[in-house]
Amino acid sequence: MNSVESAIQSRMSVRAFTKEPISREIVTKLLNLSARAPSGTNTQPWKAYVLEGALLQDLCQQVCSTYDSIAKNPELEKEYQPNYDYYPGKWFSPYIDRRRENGWSLYGLLGIAKGEKEKMHAQHRKNFEFFGAPVGIFFTIDKELGRGSMLDYGMFLQNFMIAARGEGLHTCPQAAWNSYSKIILPFVGAGDHEMLVCGMALGHADKSDIVNTFHTPRVSAEEFTTWLGV
Ligand SMILES: Cc1cc2nc3c(=O)[nH]c(=O)nc-3n(C[C@H](O)[C@H](O)[C@H](O)COP(=O)(O)O)c2cc1C
């Protein structure tokens, strides 16, 4: 495998990290590499907020306690909504099937059965601790930009995750944070014109945790590609 191929193949969403710190120099290097992503007319719509140490712990504690409050009082949920629709309002095939398979495979691996709400809550809650990573990043975009800028953003984020592999690091992109932008944006000092795109955990994978043995399948190119020609 060449190095690009091996970085792509070895990237996965890691959901348990060691506490081993990552230097600011490395995070800066990754962000600068990410920014080599193409963007329409070179608009570069990305903005990053990097959290470490006590501030990361503080933010995680605030979101975890809100998440726990919502579990106790589901009425509260409507107060915590994402800034944009990442998922469809109404799911449909084949996407709903893939989503279900993904969820149940992960929970199955962790020994969580259907209906075990507390265990599901505890697993999902780990999102709000960046899965134990020493570095958590929030990415924002200007609300006024068009939908195309989200394409640019995806390329930037993928660069980040692939570049992290080059440093022996792992990541987990996280839309779970998006519901809590009301807490996160003021915390990081984002302006009124910014919206939260997603969070990202960065660190060394905890190889002893079973969650990181979870490998996801893909539909093959043969299935999603139509060849046209003579
Ligand atoms: C933008 C984005 C947001 C995601 N949000 C979450 C999240 O909040 N929590 C989580 O555990 N995984 C999250 N994921 C990871 C996906 O579940 C994962 O990419 C998918 O199942 C494929 O697995 P892989 O990344 O290991 O290849 C997210 C992925 C993307 C691209």
mmCIF file of C-alpha atoms and ligand atoms in Angstrom:
data_model
loop_
_atom_site.group_PDB
_atom_site.id
_atom_site.type_symbol
_atom_site.label_atom_id
_atom_site.label_comp_id
_atom_site.label_asym_id
_atom_site.label_seq_id
_atom_site.Cartn_x
_atom_site.Cartn_y
_atom_site.Cartn_z
ATOM 1 C CA MET A 1 0.000 0.000 0.000
ATOM 2 C CA ASN A 2 1.292 3.499 -0.740
ATOM 3 C CA SER A 3 1.230 6.007 2.116
ATOM 4 C CA VAL A 4 -1.909 7.846 0.924
ATOM 5 C CA GLU A 5 -3.771 4.571 0.586
ATOM 6 C CA SER A 6 -2.648 3.364 3.975
ATOM 7 C CA ALA A 7 -3.663 6.655 5.650
ATOM 8 C CA ILE A 8 -7.111 6.413 4.050
ATOM 9 C CA GLN A 9 -7.507 2.725 4.891
ATOM 10 C CA SER A 10 -6.386 3.118 8.496
ATOM 11 C CA ARG A 11 -8.595 6.125 9.268
ATOM 12 C CA MET A 12 -11.555 5.134 11.355
ATOM 13 C CA SER A 13 -13.742 6.771 13.947
ATOM 14 C CA VAL A 14 -11.979 6.050 17.207
ATOM 15 C CA ARG A 15 -14.207 6.139 20.292
ATOM 16 C CA ALA A 16 -11.663 5.608 23.060
ATOM 17 C CA PHE A 17 -8.426 7.589 23.363
ATOM 18 C CA THR A 18 -5.448 7.512 25.710
ATOM 19 C CA LYS A 19 -4.584 10.621 27.722
ATOM 20 C CA GLU A 20 -1.203 10.976 25.967
ATOM 21 C CA PRO A 21 -0.928 14.692 25.183
ATOM 22 C CA ILE A 22 -0.576 16.114 21.675
ATOM 23 C CA SER A 23 1.617 19.176 21.201
ATOM 24 C CA ARG A 24 0.185 22.422 19.851
ATOM 25 C CA GLU A 25 2.842 22.212 17.155
ATOM 26 C CA ILE A 26 1.330 18.977 15.833
ATOM 27 C CA VAL A 27 -2.248 20.298 15.982
ATOM 28 C CA THR A 28 -1.138 23.442 14.128
ATOM 29 C CA LYS A 29 0.611 21.316 11.514
ATOM 30 C CA LEU A 30 -2.569 19.270 11.001
ATOM 31 C CA LEU A 31 -4.711 22.389 10.675
ATOM 32 C CA ASN A 32 -2.314 23.914 8.141
ATOM 33 C CA LEU A 33 -2.333 20.680 6.130
ATOM 34 C CA SER A 34 -6.139 20.608 6.297
ATOM 35 C CA ALA A 35 -6.263 24.132 4.931
ATOM 36 C CA ARG A 36 -4.620 22.891 1.716
ATOM 37 C CA ALA A 37 -8.118 21.595 0.863
ATOM 38 C CA PRO A 38 -9.673 23.103 -2.243
ATOM 39 C CA SER A 39 -12.606 25.466 -1.799
ATOM 40 C CA GLY A 40 -14.813 27.282 -4.280
ATOM 41 C CA THR A 41 -12.929 30.423 -5.436
ATOM 42 C CA ASN A 42 -10.497 29.710 -2.561
ATOM 43 C CA THR A 43 -13.002 30.996 0.006
ATOM 44 C CA GLN A 44 -11.550 28.739 2.789
ATOM 45 C CA PRO A 45 -14.696 28.745 4.938
ATOM 46 C CA TRP A 46 -13.159 26.984 7.959
ATOM 47 C CA LYS A 47 -12.616 28.218 11.484
ATOM 48 C CA ALA A 48 -11.292 26.046 14.346
ATOM 49 C CA TYR A 49 -11.409 26.282 18.135
ATOM 50 C CA VAL A 50 -8.983 23.912 19.869
ATOM 51 C CA LEU A 51 -9.711 22.876 23.452
ATOM 52 C CA GLU A 52 -7.252 21.200 25.800
ATOM 53 C CA GLY A 53 -6.736 20.696 29.525
ATOM 54 C CA ALA A 54 -8.966 22.377 32.086
ATOM 55 C CA LEU A 55 -11.066 24.281 29.541
ATOM 56 C CA LEU A 56 -11.816 21.091 27.647
ATOM 57 C CA GLN A 57 -12.855 19.435 30.925
ATOM 58 C CA ASP A 58 -15.025 22.413 31.837
ATOM 59 C CA LEU A 59 -16.890 22.417 28.516
ATOM 60 C CA CYS A 60 -17.339 18.625 28.612
ATOM 61 C CA GLN A 61 -18.754 18.848 32.108
ATOM 62 C CA GLN A 62 -21.278 21.526 31.048
ATOM 63 C CA VAL A 63 -22.499 19.563 28.027
ATOM 64 C CA CYS A 64 -22.582 16.230 29.892
ATOM 65 C CA SER A 65 -24.715 17.712 32.635
ATOM 66 C CA THR A 66 -27.114 19.209 30.054
ATOM 67 C CA TYR A 67 -27.259 15.859 28.264
ATOM 68 C CA ASP A 68 -28.112 14.149 31.577
ATOM 69 C CA SER A 69 -30.795 16.755 32.345
ATOM 70 C CA ILE A 70 -32.458 16.133 28.972
ATOM 71 C CA ALA A 71 -32.552 12.392 29.705
ATOM 72 C CA LYS A 72 -34.389 13.153 32.952
ATOM 73 C CA ASN A 73 -36.650 15.763 31.355
ATOM 74 C CA PRO A 74 -37.085 15.137 27.579
ATOM 75 C CA GLU A 75 -39.098 18.381 27.294
ATOM 76 C CA LEU A 76 -35.762 20.204 27.468
ATOM 77 C CA GLU A 77 -34.580 18.683 24.204
ATOM 78 C CA LYS A 78 -36.318 21.248 22.019
ATOM 79 C CA GLU A 79 -34.130 23.948 23.558
ATOM 80 C CA TYR A 80 -31.022 22.201 22.237
ATOM 81 C CA GLN A 81 -31.180 21.915 18.487
ATOM 82 C CA PRO A 82 -28.424 21.814 15.854
ATOM 83 C CA ASN A 83 -27.716 24.923 13.747
ATOM 84 C CA TYR A 84 -28.280 22.992 10.521
ATOM 85 C CA ASP A 85 -29.818 19.701 9.339
ATOM 86 C CA TYR A 86 -27.104 17.102 9.141
ATOM 87 C CA TYR A 87 -29.644 14.288 8.850
ATOM 88 C CA PRO A 88 -32.989 14.156 7.013
ATOM 89 C CA GLY A 89 -36.163 14.972 8.959
ATOM 90 C CA LYS A 90 -37.625 11.644 7.854
ATOM 91 C CA TRP A 91 -35.312 8.670 7.220
ATOM 92 C CA PHE A 92 -35.728 6.385 4.206
ATOM 93 C CA SER A 93 -34.063 3.385 2.552
ATOM 94 C CA PRO A 94 -31.300 2.519 1.941
ATOM 95 C CA TYR A 95 -29.900 5.128 4.353
ATOM 96 C CA ILE A 96 -32.072 4.208 7.323
ATOM 97 C CA ASP A 97 -30.964 0.564 6.931
ATOM 98 C CA ARG A 98 -27.284 1.473 6.904
ATOM 99 C CA ARG A 99 -27.788 3.768 9.883
ATOM 100 C CA ARG A 100 -29.534 1.019 11.849
ATOM 101 C CA GLU A 101 -26.929 -1.552 10.942
ATOM 102 C CA ASN A 102 -24.199 0.833 12.054
ATOM 103 C CA GLY A 103 -25.869 1.597 15.382
ATOM 104 C CA TRP A 104 -26.774 -1.947 16.258
ATOM 105 C CA SER A 105 -23.401 -3.343 15.245
ATOM 106 C CA LEU A 106 -21.652 -0.866 17.524
ATOM 107 C CA TYR A 107 -24.013 -1.463 20.422
ATOM 108 C CA GLY A 108 -23.851 -5.229 19.803
ATOM 109 C CA LEU A 109 -20.057 -5.146 20.056
ATOM 110 C CA LEU A 110 -20.388 -3.268 23.352
ATOM 111 C CA GLY A 111 -22.974 -5.729 24.669
ATOM 112 C CA ILE A 112 -25.790 -3.175 24.650
ATOM 113 C CA ALA A 113 -29.152 -4.705 23.762
ATOM 114 C CA LYS A 114 -32.240 -2.947 22.363
ATOM 115 C CA GLY A 115 -34.117 -1.142 25.123
ATOM 116 C CA GLU A 116 -31.086 -0.775 27.426
ATOM 117 C CA LYS A 117 -31.565 2.957 27.544
ATOM 118 C CA GLU A 118 -29.168 3.703 30.385
ATOM 119 C CA LYS A 119 -26.317 1.880 28.709
ATOM 120 C CA MET A 120 -27.067 3.657 25.410
ATOM 121 C CA HIS A 121 -27.135 6.980 27.215
ATOM 122 C CA ALA A 122 -23.773 6.217 28.848
ATOM 123 C CA GLN A 123 -22.212 5.243 25.514
ATOM 124 C CA HIS A 124 -23.579 8.284 23.643
ATOM 125 C CA ARG A 125 -22.466 10.502 26.549
ATOM 126 C CA LYS A 126 -18.846 9.614 25.780
ATOM 127 C CA ASN A 127 -19.205 11.894 22.761
ATOM 128 C CA PHE A 128 -19.384 14.771 25.199
ATOM 129 C CA GLU A 129 -16.053 13.801 26.733
ATOM 130 C CA PHE A 130 -14.432 13.665 23.278
ATOM 131 C CA PHE A 131 -14.126 9.935 24.026
ATOM 132 C CA GLY A 132 -11.312 10.753 26.457
ATOM 133 C CA ALA A 133 -9.131 12.505 23.827
ATOM 134 C CA PRO A 134 -6.629 15.113 25.066
ATOM 135 C CA VAL A 135 -7.628 17.497 22.247
ATOM 136 C CA GLY A 136 -11.128 18.477 21.178
ATOM 137 C CA ILE A 137 -11.788 20.800 18.261
ATOM 138 C CA PHE A 138 -14.916 22.675 17.264
ATOM 139 C CA PHE A 139 -15.289 23.773 13.683
ATOM 140 C CA THR A 140 -17.544 26.657 12.681
ATOM 141 C CA ILE A 141 -18.603 28.324 9.466
ATOM 142 C CA ASP A 142 -20.133 31.690 8.662
ATOM 143 C CA LYS A 143 -23.932 31.227 8.539
ATOM 144 C CA GLU A 144 -24.221 33.391 5.432
ATOM 145 C CA LEU A 145 -22.110 31.102 3.243
ATOM 146 C CA GLY A 146 -23.822 28.838 0.717
ATOM 147 C CA ARG A 147 -24.321 25.082 0.842
ATOM 148 C CA GLY A 148 -21.293 24.600 -1.424
ATOM 149 C CA SER A 149 -19.048 25.805 1.379
ATOM 150 C CA MET A 150 -20.074 22.724 3.347
ATOM 151 C CA LEU A 151 -18.536 20.641 0.542
ATOM 152 C CA ASP A 152 -15.310 22.592 0.992
ATOM 153 C CA TYR A 153 -15.562 21.989 4.715
ATOM 154 C CA GLY A 154 -15.889 18.244 4.246
ATOM 155 C CA MET A 155 -12.667 18.222 2.258
ATOM 156 C CA PHE A 156 -10.914 20.227 4.954
ATOM 157 C CA LEU A 157 -12.137 17.825 7.652
ATOM 158 C CA GLN A 158 -11.111 14.769 5.675
ATOM 159 C CA ASN A 159 -7.642 16.284 5.195
ATOM 160 C CA PHE A 160 -7.442 16.719 8.948
ATOM 161 C CA MET A 161 -8.356 13.106 9.648
ATOM 162 C CA ILE A 162 -5.978 11.747 7.009
ATOM 163 C CA ALA A 163 -3.121 14.047 8.059
ATOM 164 C CA ALA A 164 -3.642 12.868 11.653
ATOM 165 C CA ARG A 165 -2.858 9.327 10.488
ATOM 166 C CA GLY A 166 0.450 10.610 9.163
ATOM 167 C CA GLU A 167 1.328 11.557 12.759
ATOM 168 C CA GLY A 168 0.157 8.205 14.142
ATOM 169 C CA LEU A 169 -2.946 9.893 15.551
ATOM 170 C CA HIS A 170 -6.625 9.067 15.315
ATOM 171 C CA THR A 171 -9.797 11.114 15.177
ATOM 172 C CA CYS A 172 -13.547 10.962 15.576
ATOM 173 C CA PRO A 173 -15.648 13.525 13.717
ATOM 174 C CA GLN A 174 -18.643 14.362 15.908
ATOM 175 C CA ALA A 175 -21.973 15.828 14.896
ATOM 176 C CA ALA A 176 -23.319 14.867 18.334
ATOM 177 C CA TRP A 177 -22.053 18.191 19.685
ATOM 178 C CA ASN A 178 -24.182 20.161 17.232
ATOM 179 C CA SER A 179 -27.247 20.085 19.471
ATOM 180 C CA TYR A 180 -25.282 21.960 22.112
ATOM 181 C CA SER A 181 -24.100 24.918 20.031
ATOM 182 C CA LYS A 182 -25.949 27.181 22.481
ATOM 183 C CA ILE A 183 -23.411 26.192 25.132
ATOM 184 C CA ILE A 184 -20.374 25.668 22.886
ATOM 185 C CA LEU A 185 -20.358 28.808 20.719
ATOM 186 C CA PRO A 186 -20.332 31.334 23.593
ATOM 187 C CA PHE A 187 -17.856 29.136 25.494
ATOM 188 C CA VAL A 188 -15.287 29.258 22.677
ATOM 189 C CA GLY A 189 -15.982 32.921 21.930
ATOM 190 C CA ALA A 190 -17.525 32.431 18.483
ATOM 191 C CA GLY A 191 -19.342 35.376 16.916
ATOM 192 C CA ASP A 192 -23.100 35.616 16.207
ATOM 193 C CA HIS A 193 -22.505 34.970 12.505
ATOM 194 C CA GLU A 194 -20.911 31.565 13.141
ATOM 195 C CA MET A 195 -22.599 28.182 13.264
ATOM 196 C CA LEU A 196 -21.185 24.923 14.578
ATOM 197 C CA VAL A 197 -20.269 22.452 11.815
ATOM 198 C CA CYS A 198 -19.083 19.633 14.096
ATOM 199 C CA GLY A 199 -16.631 18.621 16.785
ATOM 200 C CA MET A 200 -13.531 16.461 16.352
ATOM 201 C CA ALA A 201 -11.707 14.312 18.888
ATOM 202 C CA LEU A 202 -7.953 13.956 18.325
ATOM 203 C CA GLY A 203 -5.487 11.705 20.099
ATOM 204 C CA HIS A 204 -3.894 8.286 20.336
ATOM 205 C CA ALA A 205 -6.285 5.353 20.024
ATOM 206 C CA ASP A 206 -6.702 3.237 23.135
ATOM 207 C CA LYS A 207 -5.963 -0.112 21.562
ATOM 208 C CA SER A 208 -7.138 -2.002 24.637
ATOM 209 C CA ASP A 209 -10.729 -0.763 24.279
ATOM 210 C CA ILE A 210 -13.046 -3.091 22.386
ATOM 211 C CA VAL A 211 -14.904 -0.132 20.845
ATOM 212 C CA ASN A 212 -11.911 0.484 18.600
ATOM 213 C CA THR A 213 -12.214 -2.956 17.037
ATOM 214 C CA PHE A 214 -15.387 -1.702 15.336
ATOM 215 C CA HIS A 215 -14.802 -1.588 11.585
ATOM 216 C CA THR A 216 -17.517 -0.367 9.274
ATOM 217 C CA PRO A 217 -18.404 -1.852 5.877
ATOM 218 C CA ARG A 218 -18.847 0.059 2.617
ATOM 219 C CA VAL A 219 -20.974 -0.433 -0.451
ATOM 220 C CA SER A 220 -18.560 -1.195 -3.310
ATOM 221 C CA ALA A 221 -17.954 1.101 -6.286
ATOM 222 C CA GLU A 222 -19.614 -1.522 -8.492
ATOM 223 C CA GLU A 223 -22.873 -0.924 -6.650
ATOM 224 C CA PHE A 224 -22.921 2.871 -6.622
ATOM 225 C CA THR A 225 -21.327 3.538 -10.010
ATOM 226 C CA THR A 226 -22.924 3.640 -13.428
ATOM 227 C CA TRP A 227 -20.540 3.453 -16.374
ATOM 228 C CA LEU A 228 -21.629 5.233 -19.500
ATOM 229 C CA GLY A 229 -19.824 4.890 -22.799
ATOM 230 C CA VAL A 230 -19.519 2.816 -25.896
HETATM 231 C C1 LIG B 1 -19.556 14.755 9.999
HETATM 232 C C2 LIG B 1 -19.574 13.478 10.814
HETATM 233 C C3 LIG B 1 -20.146 13.473 12.057
HETATM 234 C C4 LIG B 1 -20.104 12.314 12.850
HETATM 235 N N1 LIG B 1 -20.605 12.351 14.117
HETATM 236 C C5 LIG B 1 -20.369 11.330 14.959
HETATM 237 C C6 LIG B 1 -20.700 11.445 16.339
HETATM 238 O O1 LIG B 1 -21.229 12.451 16.788
HETATM 239 N N2 LIG B 1 -20.398 10.415 17.154
HETATM 240 C C7 LIG B 1 -19.804 9.267 16.685
HETATM 241 O O2 LIG B 1 -19.538 8.364 17.499
HETATM 242 N N3 LIG B 1 -19.486 9.118 15.385
HETATM 243 C C8 LIG B 1 -19.732 10.130 14.516
HETATM 244 N N4 LIG B 1 -19.373 10.037 13.194
HETATM 245 C C9 LIG B 1 -18.672 8.833 12.732
HETATM 246 C C10 LIG B 1 -19.525 7.960 11.807
HETATM 247 O O3 LIG B 1 -20.419 7.192 12.550
HETATM 248 C C11 LIG B 1 -18.524 7.076 11.023
HETATM 249 O O4 LIG B 1 -17.753 7.898 10.185
HETATM 250 C C12 LIG B 1 -19.196 6.005 10.166
HETATM 251 O O5 LIG B 1 -19.911 5.094 10.957
HETATM 252 C C13 LIG B 1 -18.115 5.238 9.366
HETATM 253 O O6 LIG B 1 -17.167 4.673 10.232
HETATM 254 P P1 LIG B 1 -15.626 5.034 10.183
HETATM 255 O O7 LIG B 1 -15.478 6.520 10.370
HETATM 256 O O8 LIG B 1 -15.010 4.269 11.334
HETATM 257 O O9 LIG B 1 -15.082 4.612 8.850
HETATM 258 C C14 LIG B 1 -19.491 11.139 12.347
HETATM 259 C C15 LIG B 1 -18.968 11.146 11.052
HETATM 260 C C16 LIG B 1 -19.005 12.294 10.298
HETATM 261 C C17 LIG B 1 -18.402 12.273 8.915
#
